[in-house]
Amino acid sequence: MTIPAEMISLLPQQIAPVDPRQRALTETYLASRIDALARYFLGLRAEIDAQLALSLPDAAGKAYPYGRCEEITREVYALLATRLRLAETPVERWLHEFIAHGGFVRSVWGVLREQYFQNALQVGGLYVDVANDTVDVAKPPVEILPLETSGLLAVRDLAHFRRTAEAYWGATVYANHVLPSLAPLLPMVSVSPGRLRPGLQSACDYMIALMCRDGFEQAEAWLRDGPPPPAELAAELLNQTPADLRPWTERGGDEAVAACRRARLGACAADDRWRQARVLDYLRSLQSPPVANPAPSAG
């Protein structure tokens, strides 16, 4: 689905401003057809549910679709893109015309009503939540609202992310002094009730781009001033981390800060290959089996 030129400067998954053009296109092609749109997206959701419910394990001990807004939204968006190439149904033809005249459909991510993280679709001036039941499974699976009244906001900074993680996940958030080479992009370590292991935050496209946007300045500030992870938490992470990603010294915090400064001097924020290599390192850290003798805890 083509993104208009004026939106190219947006971060990945960033909520786009609804300018007069998008508002007018939404009014012309979609506003009077909300019920039909909702039925259409319910149909896409049913197709995706049939696949994901069989393939995904329980999240935090709760059955699908709980906690699966990212996976559901991603798959519905991909299915929608495929369907719009043919545009066989009335709804698909309306959406095709909407896009042909400059409307956009994009995957977005943010904080919903200052309560929890949420993935959704933005269709011009509409908020289309195709995973509305992934926090409260009693809710309808699909919700469509005007974006301006939906309550979906972009994550402003690391402090905003941490407050939401603490409220939504019950998380405790620390500075990433454990995997210093990943700290410019993933400066936080979180631990939450019901989660099997501590996690680096946040590996979503938006947060990675947000860390790059200021040349890792706010990442460095958090790594310098934020609380280090307790020794037992650091040891748990290190026990599951490939040897080449662990700190070289016992001063993992200093290494993490230095990594931000090196990345800034090397203009790594604009280097797609560097960023992709760090993401691959992160994925490798998730797949690594525990080692027999983990390195000393980083401080």
PDB file of C-alpha atoms in Angstrom:
ATOM      1  CA  MET A   1       0.000   0.000   0.000  1.00  0.00           C
ATOM      2  CA  THR A   2       1.576   3.264  -1.149  1.00  0.00           C
ATOM      3  CA  ILE A   3       2.438   5.937   1.435  1.00  0.00           C
ATOM      4  CA  PRO A   4       1.971   9.549   0.232  1.00  0.00           C
ATOM      5  CA  ALA A   5       5.212  11.501  -0.177  1.00  0.00           C
ATOM      6  CA  GLU A   6       4.403  13.873   2.686  1.00  0.00           C
ATOM      7  CA  MET A   7       4.454  10.931   5.114  1.00  0.00           C
ATOM      8  CA  ILE A   8       7.900   9.580   4.261  1.00  0.00           C
ATOM      9  CA  SER A   9       9.492  11.477   7.197  1.00  0.00           C
ATOM     10  CA  LEU A  10       7.354   9.628   9.734  1.00  0.00           C
ATOM     11  CA  LEU A  11       8.944   6.944  11.872  1.00  0.00           C
ATOM     12  CA  PRO A  12       7.902   3.343  11.183  1.00  0.00           C
ATOM     13  CA  GLN A  13       4.452   2.729  12.699  1.00  0.00           C
ATOM     14  CA  GLN A  14       4.148   6.373  13.760  1.00  0.00           C
ATOM     15  CA  ILE A  15       0.611   7.743  13.895  1.00  0.00           C
ATOM     16  CA  ALA A  16       0.209  10.147  10.971  1.00  0.00           C
ATOM     17  CA  PRO A  17      -1.387  13.578  11.306  1.00  0.00           C
ATOM     18  CA  VAL A  18      -4.879  13.707   9.837  1.00  0.00           C
ATOM     19  CA  ASP A  19      -4.596  16.714   7.551  1.00  0.00           C
ATOM     20  CA  PRO A  20      -7.515  18.294   5.641  1.00  0.00           C
ATOM     21  CA  ARG A  21      -6.861  16.085   2.612  1.00  0.00           C
ATOM     22  CA  GLN A  22      -7.025  12.848   4.600  1.00  0.00           C
ATOM     23  CA  ARG A  23     -10.063  14.086   6.481  1.00  0.00           C
ATOM     24  CA  ALA A  24     -11.858  14.875   3.223  1.00  0.00           C
ATOM     25  CA  LEU A  25     -10.956  11.530   1.631  1.00  0.00           C
ATOM     26  CA  THR A  26     -12.100   9.684   4.737  1.00  0.00           C
ATOM     27  CA  GLU A  27     -15.407  11.541   4.682  1.00  0.00           C
ATOM     28  CA  THR A  28     -15.924  10.887   0.971  1.00  0.00           C
ATOM     29  CA  TYR A  29     -15.058   7.194   0.789  1.00  0.00           C
ATOM     30  CA  LEU A  30     -15.379   5.706   4.271  1.00  0.00           C
ATOM     31  CA  ALA A  31     -17.278   7.695   6.879  1.00  0.00           C
ATOM     32  CA  SER A  32     -20.744   6.518   5.817  1.00  0.00           C
ATOM     33  CA  ARG A  33     -19.564   2.901   5.473  1.00  0.00           C
ATOM     34  CA  ILE A  34     -18.212   2.162   8.947  1.00  0.00           C
ATOM     35  CA  ASP A  35     -20.551  -0.780   9.563  1.00  0.00           C
ATOM     36  CA  ALA A  36     -19.550  -2.419   6.278  1.00  0.00           C
ATOM     37  CA  LEU A  37     -15.878  -1.785   7.042  1.00  0.00           C
ATOM     38  CA  ALA A  38     -16.269  -3.384  10.465  1.00  0.00           C
ATOM     39  CA  ARG A  39     -17.914  -6.478   8.973  1.00  0.00           C
ATOM     40  CA  TYR A  40     -15.146  -6.719   6.382  1.00  0.00           C
ATOM     41  CA  PHE A  41     -12.369  -6.520   8.974  1.00  0.00           C
ATOM     42  CA  LEU A  42     -14.194  -9.060  11.123  1.00  0.00           C
ATOM     43  CA  GLY A  43     -14.030 -11.400   8.156  1.00  0.00           C
ATOM     44  CA  LEU A  44     -10.275 -10.859   7.780  1.00  0.00           C
ATOM     45  CA  ARG A  45      -9.837 -11.349  11.504  1.00  0.00           C
ATOM     46  CA  ALA A  46     -11.719 -14.665  11.386  1.00  0.00           C
ATOM     47  CA  GLU A  47      -9.357 -15.931   8.677  1.00  0.00           C
ATOM     48  CA  ILE A  48      -6.318 -14.900  10.699  1.00  0.00           C
ATOM     49  CA  ASP A  49      -7.703 -16.389  13.911  1.00  0.00           C
ATOM     50  CA  ALA A  50      -8.062 -19.767  12.220  1.00  0.00           C
ATOM     51  CA  GLN A  51      -4.310 -19.738  11.564  1.00  0.00           C
ATOM     52  CA  LEU A  52      -2.861 -18.054  14.639  1.00  0.00           C
ATOM     53  CA  ALA A  53      -4.984 -19.784  17.274  1.00  0.00           C
ATOM     54  CA  LEU A  54      -3.365 -23.072  16.234  1.00  0.00           C
ATOM     55  CA  SER A  55       0.200 -21.815  15.915  1.00  0.00           C
ATOM     56  CA  LEU A  56       0.726 -19.424  18.841  1.00  0.00           C
ATOM     57  CA  PRO A  57       1.244 -20.552  22.435  1.00  0.00           C
ATOM     58  CA  ASP A  58      -0.533 -18.965  25.381  1.00  0.00           C
ATOM     59  CA  ALA A  59       0.690 -15.473  26.300  1.00  0.00           C
ATOM     60  CA  ALA A  60       1.413 -14.924  30.003  1.00  0.00           C
ATOM     61  CA  GLY A  61      -0.525 -18.101  30.696  1.00  0.00           C
ATOM     62  CA  LYS A  62      -3.651 -16.904  28.876  1.00  0.00           C
ATOM     63  CA  ALA A  63      -5.147 -18.389  25.734  1.00  0.00           C
ATOM     64  CA  TYR A  64      -5.280 -16.747  22.305  1.00  0.00           C
ATOM     65  CA  PRO A  65      -6.089 -13.986  21.453  1.00  0.00           C
ATOM     66  CA  TYR A  66      -4.859 -12.524  24.759  1.00  0.00           C
ATOM     67  CA  GLY A  67      -1.647 -10.544  24.306  1.00  0.00           C
ATOM     68  CA  ARG A  68      -1.446 -11.096  20.558  1.00  0.00           C
ATOM     69  CA  CYS A  69      -2.308  -7.657  19.169  1.00  0.00           C
ATOM     70  CA  GLU A  70       1.014  -7.394  17.327  1.00  0.00           C
ATOM     71  CA  GLU A  71       0.719 -10.727  15.552  1.00  0.00           C
ATOM     72  CA  ILE A  72      -2.967 -10.280  14.709  1.00  0.00           C
ATOM     73  CA  THR A  73      -2.540  -6.740  13.395  1.00  0.00           C
ATOM     74  CA  ARG A  74       0.505  -7.683  11.325  1.00  0.00           C
ATOM     75  CA  GLU A  75      -1.246 -10.619   9.692  1.00  0.00           C
ATOM     76  CA  VAL A  76      -4.488  -8.733   9.036  1.00  0.00           C
ATOM     77  CA  TYR A  77      -2.506  -5.890   7.454  1.00  0.00           C
ATOM     78  CA  ALA A  78      -0.637  -8.332   5.200  1.00  0.00           C
ATOM     79  CA  LEU A  79      -3.880 -10.072   4.201  1.00  0.00           C
ATOM     80  CA  LEU A  80      -5.525  -6.721   3.481  1.00  0.00           C
ATOM     81  CA  ALA A  81      -2.636  -5.685   1.220  1.00  0.00           C
ATOM     82  CA  THR A  82      -3.038  -8.910  -0.742  1.00  0.00           C
ATOM     83  CA  ARG A  83      -6.797  -8.474  -1.088  1.00  0.00           C
ATOM     84  CA  LEU A  84      -6.551  -4.863  -2.259  1.00  0.00           C
ATOM     85  CA  ARG A  85      -4.425  -5.899  -5.230  1.00  0.00           C
ATOM     86  CA  LEU A  86      -7.532  -7.579  -6.662  1.00  0.00           C
ATOM     87  CA  ALA A  87     -10.244  -5.432  -4.995  1.00  0.00           C
ATOM     88  CA  GLU A  88     -13.090  -7.866  -5.614  1.00  0.00           C
ATOM     89  CA  THR A  89     -15.582  -6.894  -2.884  1.00  0.00           C
ATOM     90  CA  PRO A  90     -17.369  -3.534  -2.478  1.00  0.00           C
ATOM     91  CA  VAL A  91     -15.308  -2.672   0.619  1.00  0.00           C
ATOM     92  CA  GLU A  92     -12.073  -3.505  -1.188  1.00  0.00           C
ATOM     93  CA  ARG A  93     -13.114  -1.310  -4.093  1.00  0.00           C
ATOM     94  CA  TRP A  94     -13.908   1.588  -1.727  1.00  0.00           C
ATOM     95  CA  LEU A  95     -10.535   1.234  -0.062  1.00  0.00           C
ATOM     96  CA  HIS A  96      -8.797   0.914  -3.428  1.00  0.00           C
ATOM     97  CA  GLU A  97     -10.414   4.157  -4.618  1.00  0.00           C
ATOM     98  CA  PHE A  98      -9.571   5.846  -1.319  1.00  0.00           C
ATOM     99  CA  ILE A  99      -5.893   4.930  -1.732  1.00  0.00           C
ATOM    100  CA  ALA A 100      -5.859   5.779  -5.453  1.00  0.00           C
ATOM    101  CA  HIS A 101      -6.934   9.332  -4.604  1.00  0.00           C
ATOM    102  CA  GLY A 102      -4.211   9.794  -1.974  1.00  0.00           C
ATOM    103  CA  GLY A 103      -5.611   8.124   1.129  1.00  0.00           C
ATOM    104  CA  PHE A 104      -3.331   5.929   3.180  1.00  0.00           C
ATOM    105  CA  VAL A 105      -3.585   2.695   5.117  1.00  0.00           C
ATOM    106  CA  ARG A 106      -0.733   2.049   7.538  1.00  0.00           C
ATOM    107  CA  SER A 107       0.142  -0.053  10.525  1.00  0.00           C
ATOM    108  CA  VAL A 108       0.576   2.083  13.636  1.00  0.00           C
ATOM    109  CA  TRP A 109       1.657   1.515  17.232  1.00  0.00           C
ATOM    110  CA  GLY A 110       1.366   3.602  20.350  1.00  0.00           C
ATOM    111  CA  VAL A 111      -0.148   3.980  23.790  1.00  0.00           C
ATOM    112  CA  LEU A 112      -3.917   3.630  23.942  1.00  0.00           C
ATOM    113  CA  ARG A 113      -5.697   5.927  26.416  1.00  0.00           C
ATOM    114  CA  GLU A 114      -2.507   6.088  28.487  1.00  0.00           C
ATOM    115  CA  GLN A 115      -3.199   2.517  29.620  1.00  0.00           C
ATOM    116  CA  TYR A 116      -1.434   0.016  27.367  1.00  0.00           C
ATOM    117  CA  PHE A 117       0.544  -0.477  24.183  1.00  0.00           C
ATOM    118  CA  GLN A 118      -1.575  -1.127  21.119  1.00  0.00           C
ATOM    119  CA  ASN A 119      -1.052  -2.029  17.482  1.00  0.00           C
ATOM    120  CA  ALA A 120      -3.719  -0.853  15.058  1.00  0.00           C
ATOM    121  CA  LEU A 121      -4.342   0.249  11.490  1.00  0.00           C
ATOM    122  CA  GLN A 122      -4.740   3.891  10.531  1.00  0.00           C
ATOM    123  CA  VAL A 123      -6.974   4.361   7.519  1.00  0.00           C
ATOM    124  CA  GLY A 124      -6.881   8.059   6.755  1.00  0.00           C
ATOM    125  CA  GLY A 125      -8.720   9.627   9.676  1.00  0.00           C
ATOM    126  CA  LEU A 126      -9.905   6.309  11.115  1.00  0.00           C
ATOM    127  CA  TYR A 127      -8.481   4.165  13.896  1.00  0.00           C
ATOM    128  CA  VAL A 128      -9.106   0.531  12.985  1.00  0.00           C
ATOM    129  CA  ASP A 129      -8.306  -1.833  15.830  1.00  0.00           C
ATOM    130  CA  VAL A 130      -8.442  -5.382  14.489  1.00  0.00           C
ATOM    131  CA  ALA A 131      -7.178  -6.798  17.804  1.00  0.00           C
ATOM    132  CA  ASN A 132      -9.527  -5.030  20.208  1.00  0.00           C
ATOM    133  CA  ASP A 133      -9.992  -8.163  22.325  1.00  0.00           C
ATOM    134  CA  THR A 134      -6.360  -8.940  23.093  1.00  0.00           C
ATOM    135  CA  VAL A 135      -6.338  -7.205  26.490  1.00  0.00           C
ATOM    136  CA  ASP A 136      -9.972  -7.803  27.453  1.00  0.00           C
ATOM    137  CA  VAL A 137     -11.159 -10.888  25.567  1.00  0.00           C
ATOM    138  CA  ALA A 138     -14.808  -9.962  26.270  1.00  0.00           C
ATOM    139  CA  LYS A 139     -14.547  -6.962  23.920  1.00  0.00           C
ATOM    140  CA  PRO A 140     -15.540  -7.111  20.232  1.00  0.00           C
ATOM    141  CA  PRO A 141     -12.590  -8.182  18.050  1.00  0.00           C
ATOM    142  CA  VAL A 142     -12.790  -5.085  15.823  1.00  0.00           C
ATOM    143  CA  GLU A 143     -13.294  -1.447  16.766  1.00  0.00           C
ATOM    144  CA  ILE A 144     -13.366   1.505  14.336  1.00  0.00           C
ATOM    145  CA  LEU A 145     -13.279   5.071  15.648  1.00  0.00           C
ATOM    146  CA  PRO A 146     -12.238   8.506  14.444  1.00  0.00           C
ATOM    147  CA  LEU A 147      -8.519   8.640  15.166  1.00  0.00           C
ATOM    148  CA  GLU A 148      -8.855  11.891  17.092  1.00  0.00           C
ATOM    149  CA  THR A 149     -11.229  10.298  19.617  1.00  0.00           C
ATOM    150  CA  SER A 150      -9.562   6.874  19.788  1.00  0.00           C
ATOM    151  CA  GLY A 151      -7.049   7.837  22.450  1.00  0.00           C
ATOM    152  CA  LEU A 152      -4.101   6.351  20.542  1.00  0.00           C
ATOM    153  CA  LEU A 153      -0.962   8.430  21.103  1.00  0.00           C
ATOM    154  CA  ALA A 154       2.627   8.062  19.929  1.00  0.00           C
ATOM    155  CA  VAL A 155       5.195   7.096  22.553  1.00  0.00           C
ATOM    156  CA  ARG A 156       6.944  10.392  23.244  1.00  0.00           C
ATOM    157  CA  ASP A 157      10.150   9.194  24.872  1.00  0.00           C
ATOM    158  CA  LEU A 158      11.669   6.532  27.102  1.00  0.00           C
ATOM    159  CA  ALA A 159       9.937   7.894  30.199  1.00  0.00           C
ATOM    160  CA  HIS A 160       6.545   7.540  28.488  1.00  0.00           C
ATOM    161  CA  PHE A 161       7.401   3.967  27.470  1.00  0.00           C
ATOM    162  CA  ARG A 162       8.535   3.064  30.979  1.00  0.00           C
ATOM    163  CA  ARG A 163       5.404   4.459  32.638  1.00  0.00           C
ATOM    164  CA  THR A 164       3.214   2.470  30.256  1.00  0.00           C
ATOM    165  CA  ALA A 165       5.227  -0.728  30.713  1.00  0.00           C
ATOM    166  CA  GLU A 166       4.993  -0.374  34.477  1.00  0.00           C
ATOM    167  CA  ALA A 167       1.222   0.177  34.370  1.00  0.00           C
ATOM    168  CA  TYR A 168       0.356  -2.342  31.620  1.00  0.00           C
ATOM    169  CA  TRP A 169       2.806  -5.171  32.229  1.00  0.00           C
ATOM    170  CA  GLY A 170       3.480  -4.560  35.906  1.00  0.00           C
ATOM    171  CA  ALA A 171       7.075  -4.251  34.737  1.00  0.00           C
ATOM    172  CA  THR A 172      10.137  -3.076  36.571  1.00  0.00           C
ATOM    173  CA  VAL A 173      12.503  -1.358  34.145  1.00  0.00           C
ATOM    174  CA  TYR A 174      16.282  -1.109  34.461  1.00  0.00           C
ATOM    175  CA  ALA A 175      19.142   0.247  32.379  1.00  0.00           C
ATOM    176  CA  ASN A 176      20.614  -2.263  29.925  1.00  0.00           C
ATOM    177  CA  HIS A 177      24.083  -2.745  31.371  1.00  0.00           C
ATOM    178  CA  VAL A 178      23.990  -6.413  30.409  1.00  0.00           C
ATOM    179  CA  LEU A 179      24.267  -6.384  26.598  1.00  0.00           C
ATOM    180  CA  PRO A 180      26.178  -3.135  25.954  1.00  0.00           C
ATOM    181  CA  SER A 181      26.488  -3.459  22.175  1.00  0.00           C
ATOM    182  CA  LEU A 182      22.669  -3.507  21.908  1.00  0.00           C
ATOM    183  CA  ALA A 183      22.120  -0.682  24.393  1.00  0.00           C
ATOM    184  CA  PRO A 184      21.960   2.224  21.882  1.00  0.00           C
ATOM    185  CA  LEU A 185      18.844   0.655  20.317  1.00  0.00           C
ATOM    186  CA  LEU A 186      17.596  -1.361  23.318  1.00  0.00           C
ATOM    187  CA  PRO A 187      18.555   0.656  26.406  1.00  0.00           C
ATOM    188  CA  MET A 188      16.085  -0.949  28.836  1.00  0.00           C
ATOM    189  CA  VAL A 189      15.745  -4.288  30.589  1.00  0.00           C
ATOM    190  CA  SER A 190      12.290  -5.162  31.869  1.00  0.00           C
ATOM    191  CA  VAL A 191      11.024  -7.921  34.098  1.00  0.00           C
ATOM    192  CA  SER A 192       7.299  -8.585  34.437  1.00  0.00           C
ATOM    193  CA  PRO A 193       5.101 -11.031  36.345  1.00  0.00           C
ATOM    194  CA  GLY A 194       4.132 -14.016  34.208  1.00  0.00           C
ATOM    195  CA  ARG A 195       6.943 -13.541  31.673  1.00  0.00           C
ATOM    196  CA  LEU A 196       9.420 -16.391  31.386  1.00  0.00           C
ATOM    197  CA  ARG A 197      12.541 -14.252  31.122  1.00  0.00           C
ATOM    198  CA  PRO A 198      13.652 -10.636  31.381  1.00  0.00           C
ATOM    199  CA  GLY A 199      13.496  -8.744  28.110  1.00  0.00           C
ATOM    200  CA  LEU A 200      15.318  -5.946  26.317  1.00  0.00           C
ATOM    201  CA  GLN A 201      13.087  -3.044  25.371  1.00  0.00           C
ATOM    202  CA  SER A 202      11.925  -2.219  22.927  1.00  0.00           C
ATOM    203  CA  ALA A 203      12.568  -4.127  19.726  1.00  0.00           C
ATOM    204  CA  CYS A 204       9.549  -2.707  17.878  1.00  0.00           C
ATOM    205  CA  ASP A 205      10.309  -0.700  14.741  1.00  0.00           C
ATOM    206  CA  TYR A 206       8.982   2.568  16.190  1.00  0.00           C
ATOM    207  CA  MET A 207      11.099   2.498  19.365  1.00  0.00           C
ATOM    208  CA  ILE A 208      14.246   1.534  17.482  1.00  0.00           C
ATOM    209  CA  ALA A 209      13.695   4.468  15.115  1.00  0.00           C
ATOM    210  CA  LEU A 210      12.967   6.755  18.069  1.00  0.00           C
ATOM    211  CA  MET A 211      16.337   5.862  19.614  1.00  0.00           C
ATOM    212  CA  CYS A 212      18.029   6.647  16.306  1.00  0.00           C
ATOM    213  CA  ARG A 213      16.240   9.963  15.792  1.00  0.00           C
ATOM    214  CA  ASP A 214      18.256  11.880  18.399  1.00  0.00           C
ATOM    215  CA  GLY A 215      21.490  10.004  17.788  1.00  0.00           C
ATOM    216  CA  PHE A 216      21.026   7.829  20.899  1.00  0.00           C
ATOM    217  CA  GLU A 217      21.051  10.819  23.263  1.00  0.00           C
ATOM    218  CA  GLN A 218      18.094   9.729  25.374  1.00  0.00           C
ATOM    219  CA  ALA A 219      19.308   6.126  25.352  1.00  0.00           C
ATOM    220  CA  GLU A 220      22.657   7.318  26.700  1.00  0.00           C
ATOM    221  CA  ALA A 221      21.009   9.443  29.396  1.00  0.00           C
ATOM    222  CA  TRP A 222      18.939   6.486  30.634  1.00  0.00           C
ATOM    223  CA  LEU A 223      21.938   4.148  30.567  1.00  0.00           C
ATOM    224  CA  ARG A 224      23.936   6.688  32.556  1.00  0.00           C
ATOM    225  CA  ASP A 225      21.263   7.618  35.121  1.00  0.00           C
ATOM    226  CA  GLY A 226      18.816   4.687  35.197  1.00  0.00           C
ATOM    227  CA  PRO A 227      18.988   1.928  37.807  1.00  0.00           C
ATOM    228  CA  PRO A 228      21.235  -1.031  36.963  1.00  0.00           C
ATOM    229  CA  PRO A 229      19.580  -4.445  36.961  1.00  0.00           C
ATOM    230  CA  PRO A 230      19.966  -6.455  40.166  1.00  0.00           C
ATOM    231  CA  ALA A 231      22.818  -8.948  40.099  1.00  0.00           C
ATOM    232  CA  GLU A 232      20.532 -11.986  39.882  1.00  0.00           C
ATOM    233  CA  LEU A 233      18.591 -10.485  36.968  1.00  0.00           C
ATOM    234  CA  ALA A 234      21.793  -9.613  35.118  1.00  0.00           C
ATOM    235  CA  ALA A 235      23.111 -13.124  35.712  1.00  0.00           C
ATOM    236  CA  GLU A 236      19.906 -14.626  34.321  1.00  0.00           C
ATOM    237  CA  LEU A 237      20.215 -12.608  31.136  1.00  0.00           C
ATOM    238  CA  LEU A 238      23.914 -13.319  30.780  1.00  0.00           C
ATOM    239  CA  ASN A 239      23.273 -17.022  31.196  1.00  0.00           C
ATOM    240  CA  GLN A 240      21.169 -16.899  28.016  1.00  0.00           C
ATOM    241  CA  THR A 241      23.410 -14.555  26.027  1.00  0.00           C
ATOM    242  CA  PRO A 242      25.985 -15.484  23.357  1.00  0.00           C
ATOM    243  CA  ALA A 243      29.510 -14.861  24.613  1.00  0.00           C
ATOM    244  CA  ASP A 244      30.294 -12.142  22.051  1.00  0.00           C
ATOM    245  CA  LEU A 245      27.386  -9.997  23.255  1.00  0.00           C
ATOM    246  CA  ARG A 246      28.340  -9.994  26.942  1.00  0.00           C
ATOM    247  CA  PRO A 247      30.281  -7.136  28.557  1.00  0.00           C
ATOM    248  CA  TRP A 248      34.051  -7.233  28.178  1.00  0.00           C
ATOM    249  CA  THR A 249      34.536  -5.924  31.717  1.00  0.00           C
ATOM    250  CA  GLU A 250      32.601  -5.807  34.975  1.00  0.00           C
ATOM    251  CA  ARG A 251      31.565  -2.224  34.150  1.00  0.00           C
ATOM    252  CA  GLY A 252      28.742  -2.991  31.747  1.00  0.00           C
ATOM    253  CA  GLY A 253      27.114   0.402  32.355  1.00  0.00           C
ATOM    254  CA  ASP A 254      30.202   2.255  31.177  1.00  0.00           C
ATOM    255  CA  GLU A 255      30.380  -0.002  28.128  1.00  0.00           C
ATOM    256  CA  ALA A 256      26.738   0.714  27.296  1.00  0.00           C
ATOM    257  CA  VAL A 257      27.235   4.482  27.522  1.00  0.00           C
ATOM    258  CA  ALA A 258      30.384   4.209  25.408  1.00  0.00           C
ATOM    259  CA  ALA A 259      28.464   2.192  22.815  1.00  0.00           C
ATOM    260  CA  CYS A 260      25.998   5.077  22.421  1.00  0.00           C
ATOM    261  CA  ARG A 261      28.800   7.568  21.977  1.00  0.00           C
ATOM    262  CA  ARG A 262      30.602   5.408  19.414  1.00  0.00           C
ATOM    263  CA  ALA A 263      27.371   4.907  17.487  1.00  0.00           C
ATOM    264  CA  ARG A 264      26.777   8.652  17.468  1.00  0.00           C
ATOM    265  CA  LEU A 265      30.288   9.454  16.254  1.00  0.00           C
ATOM    266  CA  GLY A 266      29.977   6.789  13.582  1.00  0.00           C
ATOM    267  CA  ALA A 267      26.618   8.172  12.348  1.00  0.00           C
ATOM    268  CA  CYS A 268      25.153   4.709  12.945  1.00  0.00           C
ATOM    269  CA  ALA A 269      21.635   6.099  13.310  1.00  0.00           C
ATOM    270  CA  ALA A 270      21.566   6.526   9.532  1.00  0.00           C
ATOM    271  CA  ASP A 271      23.341   3.235   8.770  1.00  0.00           C
ATOM    272  CA  ASP A 272      20.763   0.594   7.875  1.00  0.00           C
ATOM    273  CA  ARG A 273      23.361  -2.189   7.852  1.00  0.00           C
ATOM    274  CA  TRP A 274      24.549  -1.344  11.377  1.00  0.00           C
ATOM    275  CA  ARG A 275      20.981  -1.229  12.659  1.00  0.00           C
ATOM    276  CA  GLN A 276      20.086  -4.523  10.982  1.00  0.00           C
ATOM    277  CA  ALA A 277      23.181  -6.178  12.442  1.00  0.00           C
ATOM    278  CA  ARG A 278      22.146  -5.088  15.956  1.00  0.00           C
ATOM    279  CA  VAL A 279      18.622  -6.415  15.415  1.00  0.00           C
ATOM    280  CA  LEU A 280      20.060  -9.749  14.256  1.00  0.00           C
ATOM    281  CA  ASP A 281      22.253  -9.819  17.364  1.00  0.00           C
ATOM    282  CA  TYR A 282      19.154  -9.235  19.470  1.00  0.00           C
ATOM    283  CA  LEU A 283      17.332 -12.096  17.767  1.00  0.00           C
ATOM    284  CA  ARG A 284      20.368 -14.278  18.281  1.00  0.00           C
ATOM    285  CA  SER A 285      20.289 -13.468  21.995  1.00  0.00           C
ATOM    286  CA  LEU A 286      16.721 -14.763  22.180  1.00  0.00           C
ATOM    287  CA  GLN A 287      17.666 -18.070  20.587  1.00  0.00           C
ATOM    288  CA  SER A 288      20.819 -18.768  22.550  1.00  0.00           C
ATOM    289  CA  PRO A 289      20.636 -21.700  24.997  1.00  0.00           C
ATOM    290  CA  PRO A 290      21.863 -21.195  28.578  1.00  0.00           C
ATOM    291  CA  VAL A 291      25.598 -21.646  29.111  1.00  0.00           C
ATOM    292  CA  ALA A 292      27.207 -23.697  31.843  1.00  0.00           C
ATOM    293  CA  ASN A 293      29.353 -20.919  33.313  1.00  0.00           C
ATOM    294  CA  PRO A 294      27.878 -17.476  32.694  1.00  0.00           C
ATOM    295  CA  ALA A 295      30.085 -14.407  32.844  1.00  0.00           C
ATOM    296  CA  PRO A 296      30.062 -12.272  36.023  1.00  0.00           C
ATOM    297  CA  SER A 297      27.078  -9.988  36.515  1.00  0.00           C
ATOM    298  CA  ALA A 298      27.385  -6.615  34.831  1.00  0.00           C
ATOM    299  CA  GLY A 299      26.965  -3.515  36.962  1.00  0.00           C
TER     300      GLY A 299
END
